Coordinates of C-alpha atoms in Angstrom, one line a residue:
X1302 CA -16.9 25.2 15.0
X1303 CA -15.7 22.0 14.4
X1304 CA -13.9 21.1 11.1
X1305 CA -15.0 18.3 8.5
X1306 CA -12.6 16.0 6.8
X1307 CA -13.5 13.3 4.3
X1308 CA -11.0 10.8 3.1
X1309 CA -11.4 8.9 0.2
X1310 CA -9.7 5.3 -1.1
X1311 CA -10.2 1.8 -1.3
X1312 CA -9.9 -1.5 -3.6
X1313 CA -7.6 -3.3 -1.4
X1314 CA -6.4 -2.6 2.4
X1315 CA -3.0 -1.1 1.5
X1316 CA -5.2 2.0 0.1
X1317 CA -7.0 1.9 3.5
X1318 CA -4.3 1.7 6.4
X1319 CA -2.7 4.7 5.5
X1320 CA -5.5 6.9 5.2
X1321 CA -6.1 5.3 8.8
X1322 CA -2.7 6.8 9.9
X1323 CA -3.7 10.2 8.6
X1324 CA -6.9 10.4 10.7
X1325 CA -4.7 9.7 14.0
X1326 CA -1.9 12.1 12.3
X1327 CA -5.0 14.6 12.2
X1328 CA -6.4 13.6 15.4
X1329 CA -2.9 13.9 16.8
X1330 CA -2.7 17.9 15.1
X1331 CA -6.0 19.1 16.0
X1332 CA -8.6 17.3 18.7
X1333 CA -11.7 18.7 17.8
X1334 CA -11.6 17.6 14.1
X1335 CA -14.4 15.5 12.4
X1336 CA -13.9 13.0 10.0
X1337 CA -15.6 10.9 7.4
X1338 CA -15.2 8.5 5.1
X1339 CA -16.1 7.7 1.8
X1340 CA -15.2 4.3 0.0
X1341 CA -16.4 1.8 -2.3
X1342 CA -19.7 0.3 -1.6
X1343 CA -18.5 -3.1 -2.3
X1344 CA -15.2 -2.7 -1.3
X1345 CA -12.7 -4.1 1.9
X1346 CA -12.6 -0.9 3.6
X1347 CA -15.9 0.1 5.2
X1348 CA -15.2 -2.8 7.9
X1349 CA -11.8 -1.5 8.5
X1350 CA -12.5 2.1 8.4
X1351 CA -15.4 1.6 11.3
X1352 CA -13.4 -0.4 13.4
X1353 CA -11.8 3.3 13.8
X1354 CA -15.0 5.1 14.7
X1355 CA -15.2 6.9 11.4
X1356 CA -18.4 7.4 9.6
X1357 CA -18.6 5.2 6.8
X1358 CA -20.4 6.1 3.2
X1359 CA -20.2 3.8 0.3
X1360 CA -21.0 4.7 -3.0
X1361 CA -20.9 3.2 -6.8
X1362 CA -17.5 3.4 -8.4
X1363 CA -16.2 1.6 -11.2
X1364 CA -12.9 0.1 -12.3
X1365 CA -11.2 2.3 -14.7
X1366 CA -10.6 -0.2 -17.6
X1367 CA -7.5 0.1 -20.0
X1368 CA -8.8 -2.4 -22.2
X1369 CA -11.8 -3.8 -23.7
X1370 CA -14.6 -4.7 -22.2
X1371 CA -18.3 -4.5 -22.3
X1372 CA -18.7 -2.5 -19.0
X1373 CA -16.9 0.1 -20.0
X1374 CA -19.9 1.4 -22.1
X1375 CA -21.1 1.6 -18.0
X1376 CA -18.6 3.4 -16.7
X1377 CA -19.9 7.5 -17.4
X1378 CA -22.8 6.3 -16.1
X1379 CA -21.5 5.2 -13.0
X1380 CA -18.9 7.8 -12.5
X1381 CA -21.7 10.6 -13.1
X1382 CA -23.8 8.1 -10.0
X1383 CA -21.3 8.3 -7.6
X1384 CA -20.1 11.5 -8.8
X1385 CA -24.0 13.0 -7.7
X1386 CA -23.8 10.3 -4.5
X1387 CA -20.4 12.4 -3.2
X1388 CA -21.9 15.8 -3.9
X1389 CA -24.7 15.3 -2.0
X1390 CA -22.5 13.9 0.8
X1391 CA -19.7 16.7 0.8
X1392 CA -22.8 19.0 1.2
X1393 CA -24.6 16.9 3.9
X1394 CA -21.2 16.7 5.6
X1395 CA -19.9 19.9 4.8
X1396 CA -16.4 19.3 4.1
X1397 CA -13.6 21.3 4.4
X1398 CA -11.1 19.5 2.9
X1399 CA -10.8 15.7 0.5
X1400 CA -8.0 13.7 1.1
X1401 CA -7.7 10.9 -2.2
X1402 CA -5.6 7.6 -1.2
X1403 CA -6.3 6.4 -4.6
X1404 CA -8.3 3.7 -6.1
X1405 CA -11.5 4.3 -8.4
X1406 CA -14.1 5.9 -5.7
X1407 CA -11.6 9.1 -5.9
X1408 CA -12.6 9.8 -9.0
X1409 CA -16.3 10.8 -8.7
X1410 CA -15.0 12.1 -5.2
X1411 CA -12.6 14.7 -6.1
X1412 CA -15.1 15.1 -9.1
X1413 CA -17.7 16.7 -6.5
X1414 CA -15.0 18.4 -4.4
X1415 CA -14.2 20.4 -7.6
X1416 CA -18.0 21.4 -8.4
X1417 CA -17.9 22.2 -4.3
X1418 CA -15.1 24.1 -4.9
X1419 CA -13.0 21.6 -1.8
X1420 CA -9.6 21.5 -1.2
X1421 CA -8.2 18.0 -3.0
X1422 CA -5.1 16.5 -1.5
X1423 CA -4.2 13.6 -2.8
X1424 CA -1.7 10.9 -2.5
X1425 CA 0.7 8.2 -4.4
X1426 CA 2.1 5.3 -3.2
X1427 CA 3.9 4.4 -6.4
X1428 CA 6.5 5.7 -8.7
X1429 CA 4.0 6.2 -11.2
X1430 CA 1.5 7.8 -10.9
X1431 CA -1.9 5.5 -11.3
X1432 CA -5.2 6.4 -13.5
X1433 CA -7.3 7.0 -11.1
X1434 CA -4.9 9.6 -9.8
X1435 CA -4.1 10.8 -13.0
X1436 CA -7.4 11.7 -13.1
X1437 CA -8.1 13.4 -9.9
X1438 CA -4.2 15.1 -9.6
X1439 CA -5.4 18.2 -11.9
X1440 CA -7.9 19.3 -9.2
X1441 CA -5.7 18.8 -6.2
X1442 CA -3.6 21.3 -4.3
X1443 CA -1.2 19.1 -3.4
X1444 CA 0.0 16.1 -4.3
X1445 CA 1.8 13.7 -1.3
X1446 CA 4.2 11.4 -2.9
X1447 CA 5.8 8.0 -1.6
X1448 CA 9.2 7.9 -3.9
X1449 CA 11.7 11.0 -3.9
X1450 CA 10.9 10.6 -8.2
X1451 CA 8.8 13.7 -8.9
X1452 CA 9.4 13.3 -13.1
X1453 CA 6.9 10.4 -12.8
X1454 CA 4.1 12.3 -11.2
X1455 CA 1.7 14.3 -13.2
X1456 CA -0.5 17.2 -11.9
X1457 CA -1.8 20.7 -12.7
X1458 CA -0.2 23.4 -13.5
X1459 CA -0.4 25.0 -9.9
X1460 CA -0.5 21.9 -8.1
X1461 CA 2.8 21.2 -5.5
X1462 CA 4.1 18.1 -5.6
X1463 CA 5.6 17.5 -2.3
X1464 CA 7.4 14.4 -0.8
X1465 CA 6.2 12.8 1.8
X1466 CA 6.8 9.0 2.1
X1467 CA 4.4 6.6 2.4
X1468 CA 2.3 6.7 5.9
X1469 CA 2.9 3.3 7.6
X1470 CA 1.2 2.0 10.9
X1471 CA 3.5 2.7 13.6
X1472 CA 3.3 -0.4 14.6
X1473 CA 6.3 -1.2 11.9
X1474 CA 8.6 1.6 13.5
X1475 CA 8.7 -0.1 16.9
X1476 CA 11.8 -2.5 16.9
X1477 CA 10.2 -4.7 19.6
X1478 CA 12.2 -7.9 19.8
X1479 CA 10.1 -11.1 18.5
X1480 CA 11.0 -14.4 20.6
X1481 CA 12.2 -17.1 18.1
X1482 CA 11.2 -20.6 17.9
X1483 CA 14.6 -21.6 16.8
X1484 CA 17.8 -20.5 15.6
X1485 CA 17.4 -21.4 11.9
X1486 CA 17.5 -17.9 9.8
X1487 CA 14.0 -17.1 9.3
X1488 CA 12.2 -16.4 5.4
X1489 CA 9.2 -14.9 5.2
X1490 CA 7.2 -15.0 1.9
X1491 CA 4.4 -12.5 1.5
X1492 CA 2.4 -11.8 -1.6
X1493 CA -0.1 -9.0 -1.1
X1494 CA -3.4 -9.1 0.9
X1495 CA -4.5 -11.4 -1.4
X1496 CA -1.4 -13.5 -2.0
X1497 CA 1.0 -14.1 -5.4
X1498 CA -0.1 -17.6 -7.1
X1499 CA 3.2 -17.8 -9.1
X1500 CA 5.2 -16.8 -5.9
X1501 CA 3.4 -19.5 -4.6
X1502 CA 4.4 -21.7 -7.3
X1503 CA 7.8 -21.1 -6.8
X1504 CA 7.9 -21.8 -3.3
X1505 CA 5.9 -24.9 -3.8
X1506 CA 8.5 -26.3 -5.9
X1507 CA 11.4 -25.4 -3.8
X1508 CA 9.8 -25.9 -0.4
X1509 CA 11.6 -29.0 0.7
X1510 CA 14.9 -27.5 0.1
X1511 CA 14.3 -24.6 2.3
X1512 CA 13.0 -26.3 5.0
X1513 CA 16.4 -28.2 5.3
X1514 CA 18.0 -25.1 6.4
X1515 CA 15.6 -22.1 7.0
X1516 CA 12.3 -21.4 9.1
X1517 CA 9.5 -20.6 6.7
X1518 CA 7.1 -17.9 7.0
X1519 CA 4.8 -18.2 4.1
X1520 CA 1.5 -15.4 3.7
X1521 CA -0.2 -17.9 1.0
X1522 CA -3.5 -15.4 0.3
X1523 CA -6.7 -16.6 1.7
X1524 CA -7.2 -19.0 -1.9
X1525 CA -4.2 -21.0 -1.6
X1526 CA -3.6 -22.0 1.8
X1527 CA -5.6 -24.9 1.1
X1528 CA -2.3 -26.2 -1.0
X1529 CA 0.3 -25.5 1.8
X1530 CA -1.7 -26.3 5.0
X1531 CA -0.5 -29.9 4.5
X1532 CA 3.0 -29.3 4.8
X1533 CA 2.7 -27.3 8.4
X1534 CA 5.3 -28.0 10.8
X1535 CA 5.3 -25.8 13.6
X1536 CA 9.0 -25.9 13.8
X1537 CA 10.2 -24.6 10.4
X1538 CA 7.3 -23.9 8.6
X1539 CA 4.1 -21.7 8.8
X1540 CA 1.5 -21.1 6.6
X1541 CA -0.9 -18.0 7.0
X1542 CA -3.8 -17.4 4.9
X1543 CA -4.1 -13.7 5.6
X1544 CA -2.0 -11.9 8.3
X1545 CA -3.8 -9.6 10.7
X1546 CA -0.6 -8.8 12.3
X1547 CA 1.9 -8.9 9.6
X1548 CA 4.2 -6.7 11.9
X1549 CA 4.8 -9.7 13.8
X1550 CA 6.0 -11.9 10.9
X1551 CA 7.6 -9.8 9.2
X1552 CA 9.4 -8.6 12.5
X1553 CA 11.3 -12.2 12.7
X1554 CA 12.3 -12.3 9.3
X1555 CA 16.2 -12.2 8.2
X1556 CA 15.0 -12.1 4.7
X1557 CA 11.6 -11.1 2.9
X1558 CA 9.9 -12.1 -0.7
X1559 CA 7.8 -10.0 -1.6
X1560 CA 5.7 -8.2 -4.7
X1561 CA 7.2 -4.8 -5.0
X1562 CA 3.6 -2.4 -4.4
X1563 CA 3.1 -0.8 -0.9
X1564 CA 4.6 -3.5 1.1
X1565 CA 7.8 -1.7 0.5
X1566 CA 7.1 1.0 2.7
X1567 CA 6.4 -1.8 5.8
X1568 CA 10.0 -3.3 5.0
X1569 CA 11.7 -0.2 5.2
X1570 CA 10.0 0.9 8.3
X1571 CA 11.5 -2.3 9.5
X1572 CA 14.7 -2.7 7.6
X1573 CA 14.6 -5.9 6.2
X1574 CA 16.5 -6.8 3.4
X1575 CA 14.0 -8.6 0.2
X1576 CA 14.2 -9.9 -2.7
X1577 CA 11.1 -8.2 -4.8
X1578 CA 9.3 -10.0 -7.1
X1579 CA 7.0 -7.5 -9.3
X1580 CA 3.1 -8.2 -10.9
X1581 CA 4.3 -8.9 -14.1
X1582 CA 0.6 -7.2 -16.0
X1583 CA 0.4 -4.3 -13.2
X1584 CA -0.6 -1.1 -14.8
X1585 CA 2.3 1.3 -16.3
X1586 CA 4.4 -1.6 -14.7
X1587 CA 4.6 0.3 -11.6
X1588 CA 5.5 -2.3 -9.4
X1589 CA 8.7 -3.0 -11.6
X1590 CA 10.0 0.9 -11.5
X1591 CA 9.1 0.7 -7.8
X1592 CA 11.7 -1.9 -7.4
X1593 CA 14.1 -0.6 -9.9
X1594 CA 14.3 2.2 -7.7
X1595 CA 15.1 0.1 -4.4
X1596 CA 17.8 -1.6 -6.4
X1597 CA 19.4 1.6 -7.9
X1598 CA 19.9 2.5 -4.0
X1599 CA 21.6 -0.9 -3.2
X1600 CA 18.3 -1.2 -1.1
X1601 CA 16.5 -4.7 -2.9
X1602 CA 17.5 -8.0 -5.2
X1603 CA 14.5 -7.5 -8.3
X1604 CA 13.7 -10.7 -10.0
X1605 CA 11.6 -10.9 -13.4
X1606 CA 8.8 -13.5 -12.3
X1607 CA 8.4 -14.3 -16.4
X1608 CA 12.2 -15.1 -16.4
X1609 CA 12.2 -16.2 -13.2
X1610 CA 12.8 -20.8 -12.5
X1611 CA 12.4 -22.1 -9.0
X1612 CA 16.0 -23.8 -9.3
X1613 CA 16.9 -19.6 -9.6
X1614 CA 15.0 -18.1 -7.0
X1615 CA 16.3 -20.9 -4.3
X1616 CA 19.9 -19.6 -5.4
X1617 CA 19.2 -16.1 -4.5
X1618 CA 17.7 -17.4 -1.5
X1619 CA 20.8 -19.1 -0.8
X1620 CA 23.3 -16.7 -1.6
X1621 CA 21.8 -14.0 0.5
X1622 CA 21.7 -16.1 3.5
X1623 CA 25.2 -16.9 3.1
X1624 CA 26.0 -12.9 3.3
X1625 CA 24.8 -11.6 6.0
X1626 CA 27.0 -8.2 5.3
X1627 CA 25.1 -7.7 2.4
X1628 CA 21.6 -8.5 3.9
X1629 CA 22.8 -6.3 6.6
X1630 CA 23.6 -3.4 3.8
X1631 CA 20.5 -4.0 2.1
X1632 CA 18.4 -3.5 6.0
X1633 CA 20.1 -0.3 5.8
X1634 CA 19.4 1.0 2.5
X1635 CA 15.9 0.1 2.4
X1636 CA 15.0 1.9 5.9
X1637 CA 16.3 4.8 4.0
X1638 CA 12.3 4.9 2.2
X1639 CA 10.6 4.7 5.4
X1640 CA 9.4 8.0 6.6
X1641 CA 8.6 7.9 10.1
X1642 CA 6.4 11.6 9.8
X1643 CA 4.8 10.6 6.9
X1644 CA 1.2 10.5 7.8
X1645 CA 2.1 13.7 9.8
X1646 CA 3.5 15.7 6.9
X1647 CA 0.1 14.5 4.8
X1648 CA -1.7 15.6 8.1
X1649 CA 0.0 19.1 7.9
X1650 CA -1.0 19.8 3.9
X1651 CA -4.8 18.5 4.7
X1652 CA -4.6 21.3 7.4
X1653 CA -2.5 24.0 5.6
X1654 CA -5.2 23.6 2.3
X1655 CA -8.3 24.5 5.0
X1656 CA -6.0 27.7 6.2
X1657 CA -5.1 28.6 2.5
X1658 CA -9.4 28.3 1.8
X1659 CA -10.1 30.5 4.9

């Protein structure tokens, strides 16, 4: 008899692409698996997630809000909607096993797995640990962690925390040589799916500067582009509103601005030596430990964005250009965070929990 797995995550695409590497990790493990996938009605993910031939269900789930706001008065409601929506469809399905990416659909998810009495294995991409998580980390039998920093993870009592990386597309972990246009050093500037308005700000200010010496690889977010499209020269500078294939930008960088969330992991895989520039607001300030922790290890250059003058960032720029030995130190000690069996170990607790059941 064939065996059921349903994944669960969403809100943005770096939830999605590594629960994508798990499938093929499980694919990979065990042929004759079947998989599903449940996700936020409204959310990116049910386009990506069926461009994979995986079954696609979308249910209600609301944003876990830790401030005021009318809507939460909403929110039981809709957690105990989507929580009924999931039961029914971890019946329907008959899963075996839930594996949680995160985001706020693996709440009412892991919520019916419980009442099902379903394996839960769930996974962090940050240092700390987020709330939807939080919430869902009790029920789990595992918990899969991206940063070797266990102390900032909470679970139950009997839950194992286990390290595993962060799964990556393997796409990052082949070091196939990109042609370039010219022999300038190469900066690429990437802000999230969605792009970084003050990194964008920044780079706006200095642009001019860099393009007198650099090639300029800028991921603006689909909102902005409008702003940098005029300044396009195909020689030294490249706006991109939204990167399908980031691997191949990021591949022809000597140097990398970035925001410090699950980016990281695609930098290490490829080496590249950044200068991180965290959310300022994100929650528990988990994109600033995530950085701390690459700059402890040598591995980063941090930057506080409300500190932070363009007159400054364009020195940093320019100081790491002019040392290659210590971008070439900072390649190394980065690729140290990329696990290249990540979404294989994950694979292997997913399976191990159905054994355990059995």
């Amino acid at each position: 008899m064939k065996r059921m797995i349903v994944l669960a995550g969403g809100g943005t695409a770096g939830h999605v692409y590594p629960v994508l590497e798990v499938i093929q990790a499980l694919r990979n493990l065990d042929p004759l698996l079947d998989f599903a996938y449940i996700g936020n009605q409204t959310g990116p993910e049910s386009q990506l997630v069926r461009a994979e031939q995986v079954p696609f269900y979308g249910i209600p789930a609301e944003k876990l809000r830790r401030y005021w706001d009318w809507r939460t008065f909403l929110l039981p409601f809709r957690i105990f909607k989507g929580t009924v929506e999931a039961f029914g469809l971890l019946r329907m399905l008959k899963a075996q096993a839930v594996f949680c990416k995160g985001g706020y659909v693996c709440v009412p998810v892991a919520l019916a797995a419980r009442f099902l009495r379903i394996p839960i294995i769930l996974h962090e991409t940050d240092s700390i640990m987020g709330l939807s998580n939080r919430l869902v980390a009790p029920f789990a039998q595992a918990v899969a962690i991206s940063f070797p920093r266990p102390s900032l993870i909470e679970a139950g009592k009997n839950t194992r925390i286990v390290y595993t990386g962060n799964p990556v597309r393997r796409e990052f972990f082949s070091q196939k040589k990109i042609e370039r246009v010219d022999d300038r050093p190469c900066l690429v500037i990437v802000g999230g799916s969605q792009g970084a308005h003050a990194i964008n700000y920044f780079i706006q200010v200095i642009l001019p500067k860099l393009l007198e010496r650099y090639r300029v690889i800028h991921i603006t977010g689909p909102q902005e582009f409008s702003n940098f499209r005029q300044f396009t020269r195909t020689d030294v500078y490249e706006p991109v509103a939204y990167a399908e294939k980031i691997v191949d930008l990021l591949a022809q960088a000597d140097l990398v601005i970035s925001r410090a969330g699950g980016t990281i992991f695609e930098l290490a895989a490829l080496g590249k030596p950044t200068i991180l520039i965290p959310i300022p607001n994100s929650a528990n300030n988990h994109q600033r430990v995530n950085a701390e922790i690459l700059l402890s290890r040598g591995a980063a250059v941090m930057l506080n964005e409300r500190q932070l003058q363009p007159a400054q960032l364009l020195k940093e720029i320019t100081t790491l250009f002019r040392d290659s030995m210590r971008r070439q130190k900072m390649g190394e000690r980065i690729r140290e965070f990329a696990r290249p069996n990540a979404a294989q170990d994950v694979a292997t607790l997913i399976l191990n929990s159905i054994e355990d059941r059995a």
